[in-house]
CSV table of C-alpha atoms in Angstrom, one decimal:
chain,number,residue,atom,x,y,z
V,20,UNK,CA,16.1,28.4,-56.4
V,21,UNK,CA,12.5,29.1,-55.3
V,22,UNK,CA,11.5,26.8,-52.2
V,23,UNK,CA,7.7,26.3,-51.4
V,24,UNK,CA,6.1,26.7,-48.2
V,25,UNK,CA,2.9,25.3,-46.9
V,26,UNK,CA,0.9,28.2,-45.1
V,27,UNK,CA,-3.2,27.8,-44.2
V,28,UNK,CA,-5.4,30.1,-45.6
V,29,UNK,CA,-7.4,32.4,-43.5
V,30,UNK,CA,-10.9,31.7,-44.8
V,31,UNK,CA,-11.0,27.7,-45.1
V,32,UNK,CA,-8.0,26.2,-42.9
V,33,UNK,CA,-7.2,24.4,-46.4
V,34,UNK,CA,-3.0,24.6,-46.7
V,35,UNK,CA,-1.6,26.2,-50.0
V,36,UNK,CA,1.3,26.1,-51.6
V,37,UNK,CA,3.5,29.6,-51.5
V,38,UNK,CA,6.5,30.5,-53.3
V,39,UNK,CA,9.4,31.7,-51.2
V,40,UNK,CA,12.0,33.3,-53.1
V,41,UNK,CA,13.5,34.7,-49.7
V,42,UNK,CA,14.6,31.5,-48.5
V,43,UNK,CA,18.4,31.8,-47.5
V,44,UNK,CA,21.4,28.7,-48.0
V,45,UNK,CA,22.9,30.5,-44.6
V,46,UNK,CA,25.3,32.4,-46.4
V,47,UNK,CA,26.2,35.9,-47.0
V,48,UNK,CA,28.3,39.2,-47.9
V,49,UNK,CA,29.1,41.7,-46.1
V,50,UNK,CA,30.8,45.3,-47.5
V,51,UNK,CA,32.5,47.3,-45.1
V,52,UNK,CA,35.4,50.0,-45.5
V,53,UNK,CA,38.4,48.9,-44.1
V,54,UNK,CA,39.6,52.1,-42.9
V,55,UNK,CA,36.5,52.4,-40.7
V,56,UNK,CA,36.4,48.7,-39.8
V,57,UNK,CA,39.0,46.3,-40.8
V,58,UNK,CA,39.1,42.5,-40.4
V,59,UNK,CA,42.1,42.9,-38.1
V,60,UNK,CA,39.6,45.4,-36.3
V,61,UNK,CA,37.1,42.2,-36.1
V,62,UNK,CA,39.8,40.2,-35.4
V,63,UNK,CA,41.0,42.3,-32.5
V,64,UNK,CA,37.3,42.7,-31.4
V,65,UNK,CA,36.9,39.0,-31.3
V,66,UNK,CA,33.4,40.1,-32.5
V,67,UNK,CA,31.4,43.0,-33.4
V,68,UNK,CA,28.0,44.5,-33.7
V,69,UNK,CA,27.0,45.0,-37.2
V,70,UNK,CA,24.8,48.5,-37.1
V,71,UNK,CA,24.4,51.6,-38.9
V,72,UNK,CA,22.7,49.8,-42.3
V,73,UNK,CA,20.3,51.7,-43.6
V,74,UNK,CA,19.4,50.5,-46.9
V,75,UNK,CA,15.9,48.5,-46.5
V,76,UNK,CA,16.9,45.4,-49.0
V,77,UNK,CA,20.1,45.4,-46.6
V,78,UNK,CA,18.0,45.3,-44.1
V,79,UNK,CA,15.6,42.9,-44.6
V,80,UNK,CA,19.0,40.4,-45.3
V,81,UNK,CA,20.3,41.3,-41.9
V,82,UNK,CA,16.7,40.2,-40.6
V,83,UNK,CA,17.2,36.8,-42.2
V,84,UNK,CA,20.5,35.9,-40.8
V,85,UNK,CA,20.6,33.2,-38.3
V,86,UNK,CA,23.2,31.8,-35.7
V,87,UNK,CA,25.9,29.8,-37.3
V,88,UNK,CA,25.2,31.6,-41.0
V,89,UNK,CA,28.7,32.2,-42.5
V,90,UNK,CA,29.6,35.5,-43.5
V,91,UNK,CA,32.0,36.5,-46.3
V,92,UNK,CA,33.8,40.1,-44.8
V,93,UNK,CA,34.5,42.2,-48.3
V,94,UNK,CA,36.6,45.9,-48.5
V,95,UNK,CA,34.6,47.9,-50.1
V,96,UNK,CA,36.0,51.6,-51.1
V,97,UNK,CA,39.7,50.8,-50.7
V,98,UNK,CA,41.3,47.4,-51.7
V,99,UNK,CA,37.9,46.0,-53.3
V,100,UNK,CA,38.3,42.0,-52.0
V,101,UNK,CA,36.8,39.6,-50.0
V,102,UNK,CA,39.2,39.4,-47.0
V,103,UNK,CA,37.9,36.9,-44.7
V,104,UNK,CA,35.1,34.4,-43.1
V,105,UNK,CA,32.7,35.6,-39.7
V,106,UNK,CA,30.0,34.2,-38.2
V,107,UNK,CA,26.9,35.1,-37.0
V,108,UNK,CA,26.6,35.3,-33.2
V,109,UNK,CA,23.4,36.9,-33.0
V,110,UNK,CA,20.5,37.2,-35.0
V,111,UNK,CA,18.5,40.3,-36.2
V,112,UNK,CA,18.1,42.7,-33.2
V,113,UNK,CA,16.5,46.7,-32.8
V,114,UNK,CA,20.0,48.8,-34.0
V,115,UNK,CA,21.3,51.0,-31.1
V,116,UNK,CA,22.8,53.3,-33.5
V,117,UNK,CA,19.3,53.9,-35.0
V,118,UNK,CA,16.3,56.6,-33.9
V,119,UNK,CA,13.9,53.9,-35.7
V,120,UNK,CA,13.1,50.6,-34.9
V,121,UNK,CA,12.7,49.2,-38.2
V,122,UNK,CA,16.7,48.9,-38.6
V,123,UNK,CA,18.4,46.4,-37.2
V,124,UNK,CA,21.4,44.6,-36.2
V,125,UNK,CA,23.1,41.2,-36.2
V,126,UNK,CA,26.8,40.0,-34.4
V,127,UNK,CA,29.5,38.7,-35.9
V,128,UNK,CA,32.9,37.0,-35.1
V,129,UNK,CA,35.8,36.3,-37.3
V,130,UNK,CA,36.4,32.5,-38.5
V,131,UNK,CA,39.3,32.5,-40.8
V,132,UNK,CA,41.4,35.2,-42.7
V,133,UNK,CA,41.5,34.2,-46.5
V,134,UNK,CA,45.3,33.0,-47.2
V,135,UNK,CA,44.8,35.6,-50.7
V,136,UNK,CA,42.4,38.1,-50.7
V,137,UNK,CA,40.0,37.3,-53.5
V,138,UNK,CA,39.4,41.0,-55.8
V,139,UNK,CA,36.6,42.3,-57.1
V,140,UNK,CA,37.8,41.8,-60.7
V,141,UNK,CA,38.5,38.4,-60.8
V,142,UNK,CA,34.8,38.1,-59.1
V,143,UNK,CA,33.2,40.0,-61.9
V,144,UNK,CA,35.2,37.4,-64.7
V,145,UNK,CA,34.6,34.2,-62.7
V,146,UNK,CA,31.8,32.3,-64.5
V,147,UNK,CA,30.1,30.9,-61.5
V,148,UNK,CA,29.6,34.0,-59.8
V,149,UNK,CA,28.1,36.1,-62.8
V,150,UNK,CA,25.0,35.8,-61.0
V,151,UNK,CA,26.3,37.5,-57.3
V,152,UNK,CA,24.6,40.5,-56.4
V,153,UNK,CA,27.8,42.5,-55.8
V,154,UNK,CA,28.1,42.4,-59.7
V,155,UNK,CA,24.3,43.4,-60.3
V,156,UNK,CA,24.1,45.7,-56.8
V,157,UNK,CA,27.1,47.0,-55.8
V,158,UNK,CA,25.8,49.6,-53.3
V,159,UNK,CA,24.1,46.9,-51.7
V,160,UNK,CA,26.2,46.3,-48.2
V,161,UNK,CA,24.6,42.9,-47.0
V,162,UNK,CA,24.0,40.5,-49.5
V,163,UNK,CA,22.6,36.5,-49.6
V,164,UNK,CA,25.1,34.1,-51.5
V,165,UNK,CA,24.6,30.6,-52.5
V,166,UNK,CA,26.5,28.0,-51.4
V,167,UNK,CA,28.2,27.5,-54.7
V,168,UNK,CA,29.0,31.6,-54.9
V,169,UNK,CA,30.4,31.3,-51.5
V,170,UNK,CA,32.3,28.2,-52.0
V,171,UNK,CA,34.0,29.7,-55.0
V,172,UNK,CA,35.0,32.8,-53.7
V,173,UNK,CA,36.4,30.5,-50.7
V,174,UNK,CA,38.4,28.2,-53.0
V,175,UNK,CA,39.8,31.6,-54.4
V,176,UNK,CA,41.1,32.8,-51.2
V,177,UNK,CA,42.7,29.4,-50.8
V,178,UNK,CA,45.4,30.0,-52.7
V,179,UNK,CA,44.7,27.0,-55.4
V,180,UNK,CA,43.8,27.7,-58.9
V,181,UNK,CA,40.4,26.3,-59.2
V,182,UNK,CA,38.8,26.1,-62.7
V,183,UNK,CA,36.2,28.7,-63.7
């Protein structure tokens, strides 16, 4: 869905109407290797510093989180599932772990371990998430959902059979 915006232009003070295509629902994906970080790690942790992404469209998704934004925590590499819900704690921050200040960083905290881990292949054959970027990007580590993708994938965890 593209929003609009209204921004002033420079040279008459006159407002315009701007598409904004980078407008976020307040959820998202996050990929990370469970044998470097699990969710029992974050779990554990009782919350964690996300750092060390270094892909700029990863980036620039890290920069749009916001407090409260929930957070879908997926195994990439081994096990290939959406584990669990987090939280964002804190927003986009300069990454420690980085020599440039372009990167970034947001918090996290754990919510809710899924009751069934939902797997990458019954994502990819679910008709209401044929659209999610882990399908069409799957190097991409940080990803925006919709509230319907995130919802499903949810309802999947849940341990119901929901229709696709």
């Amino acid at each position: 869905m593209i929003k609009k915006k209204t921004t002033k232009s420079k040279k008459s003070g006159a407002k315009k109407s701007v598409s904004t295509k980078n407008q976020t629902s307040g959820v998202w994906m996050v990929k990370q290797e469970p044998e470097v970080y699990s969710w029992d790690d974050l779990v554990r942790d009782g919350r964690t510093d996300w750092t060390g992404v270094r892909n700029f469209q990863a980036r620039n998704n890290l920069r749009q989180m916001k407090v409260g934004d929930r957070v879908l925590f997926y195994y990439s590499g081994t096990g290939k599932c959406v584990v669990g819900i987090a939280e964002v704690t804190k927003a986009a921050y300069p990454d420690p772990t980085a020599d440039d200040s372009q990167w970034v960083a947001v918090d996290i905290k754990p919510v809710k371990l899924l009751n069934e881990p939902v797997p990458l292949a019954s994502i990819r054959y679910h008709s209401k998430l044929a659209n999610l970027p882990l399908n069409r990007q799957s190097q991409l580590s940080v990803m925006p959902l919709t509230k319907e993708e995130f919802e499903t994938i949810v309802g999947m965890g849940s341990g119901k059979k929901s229709r696709k």
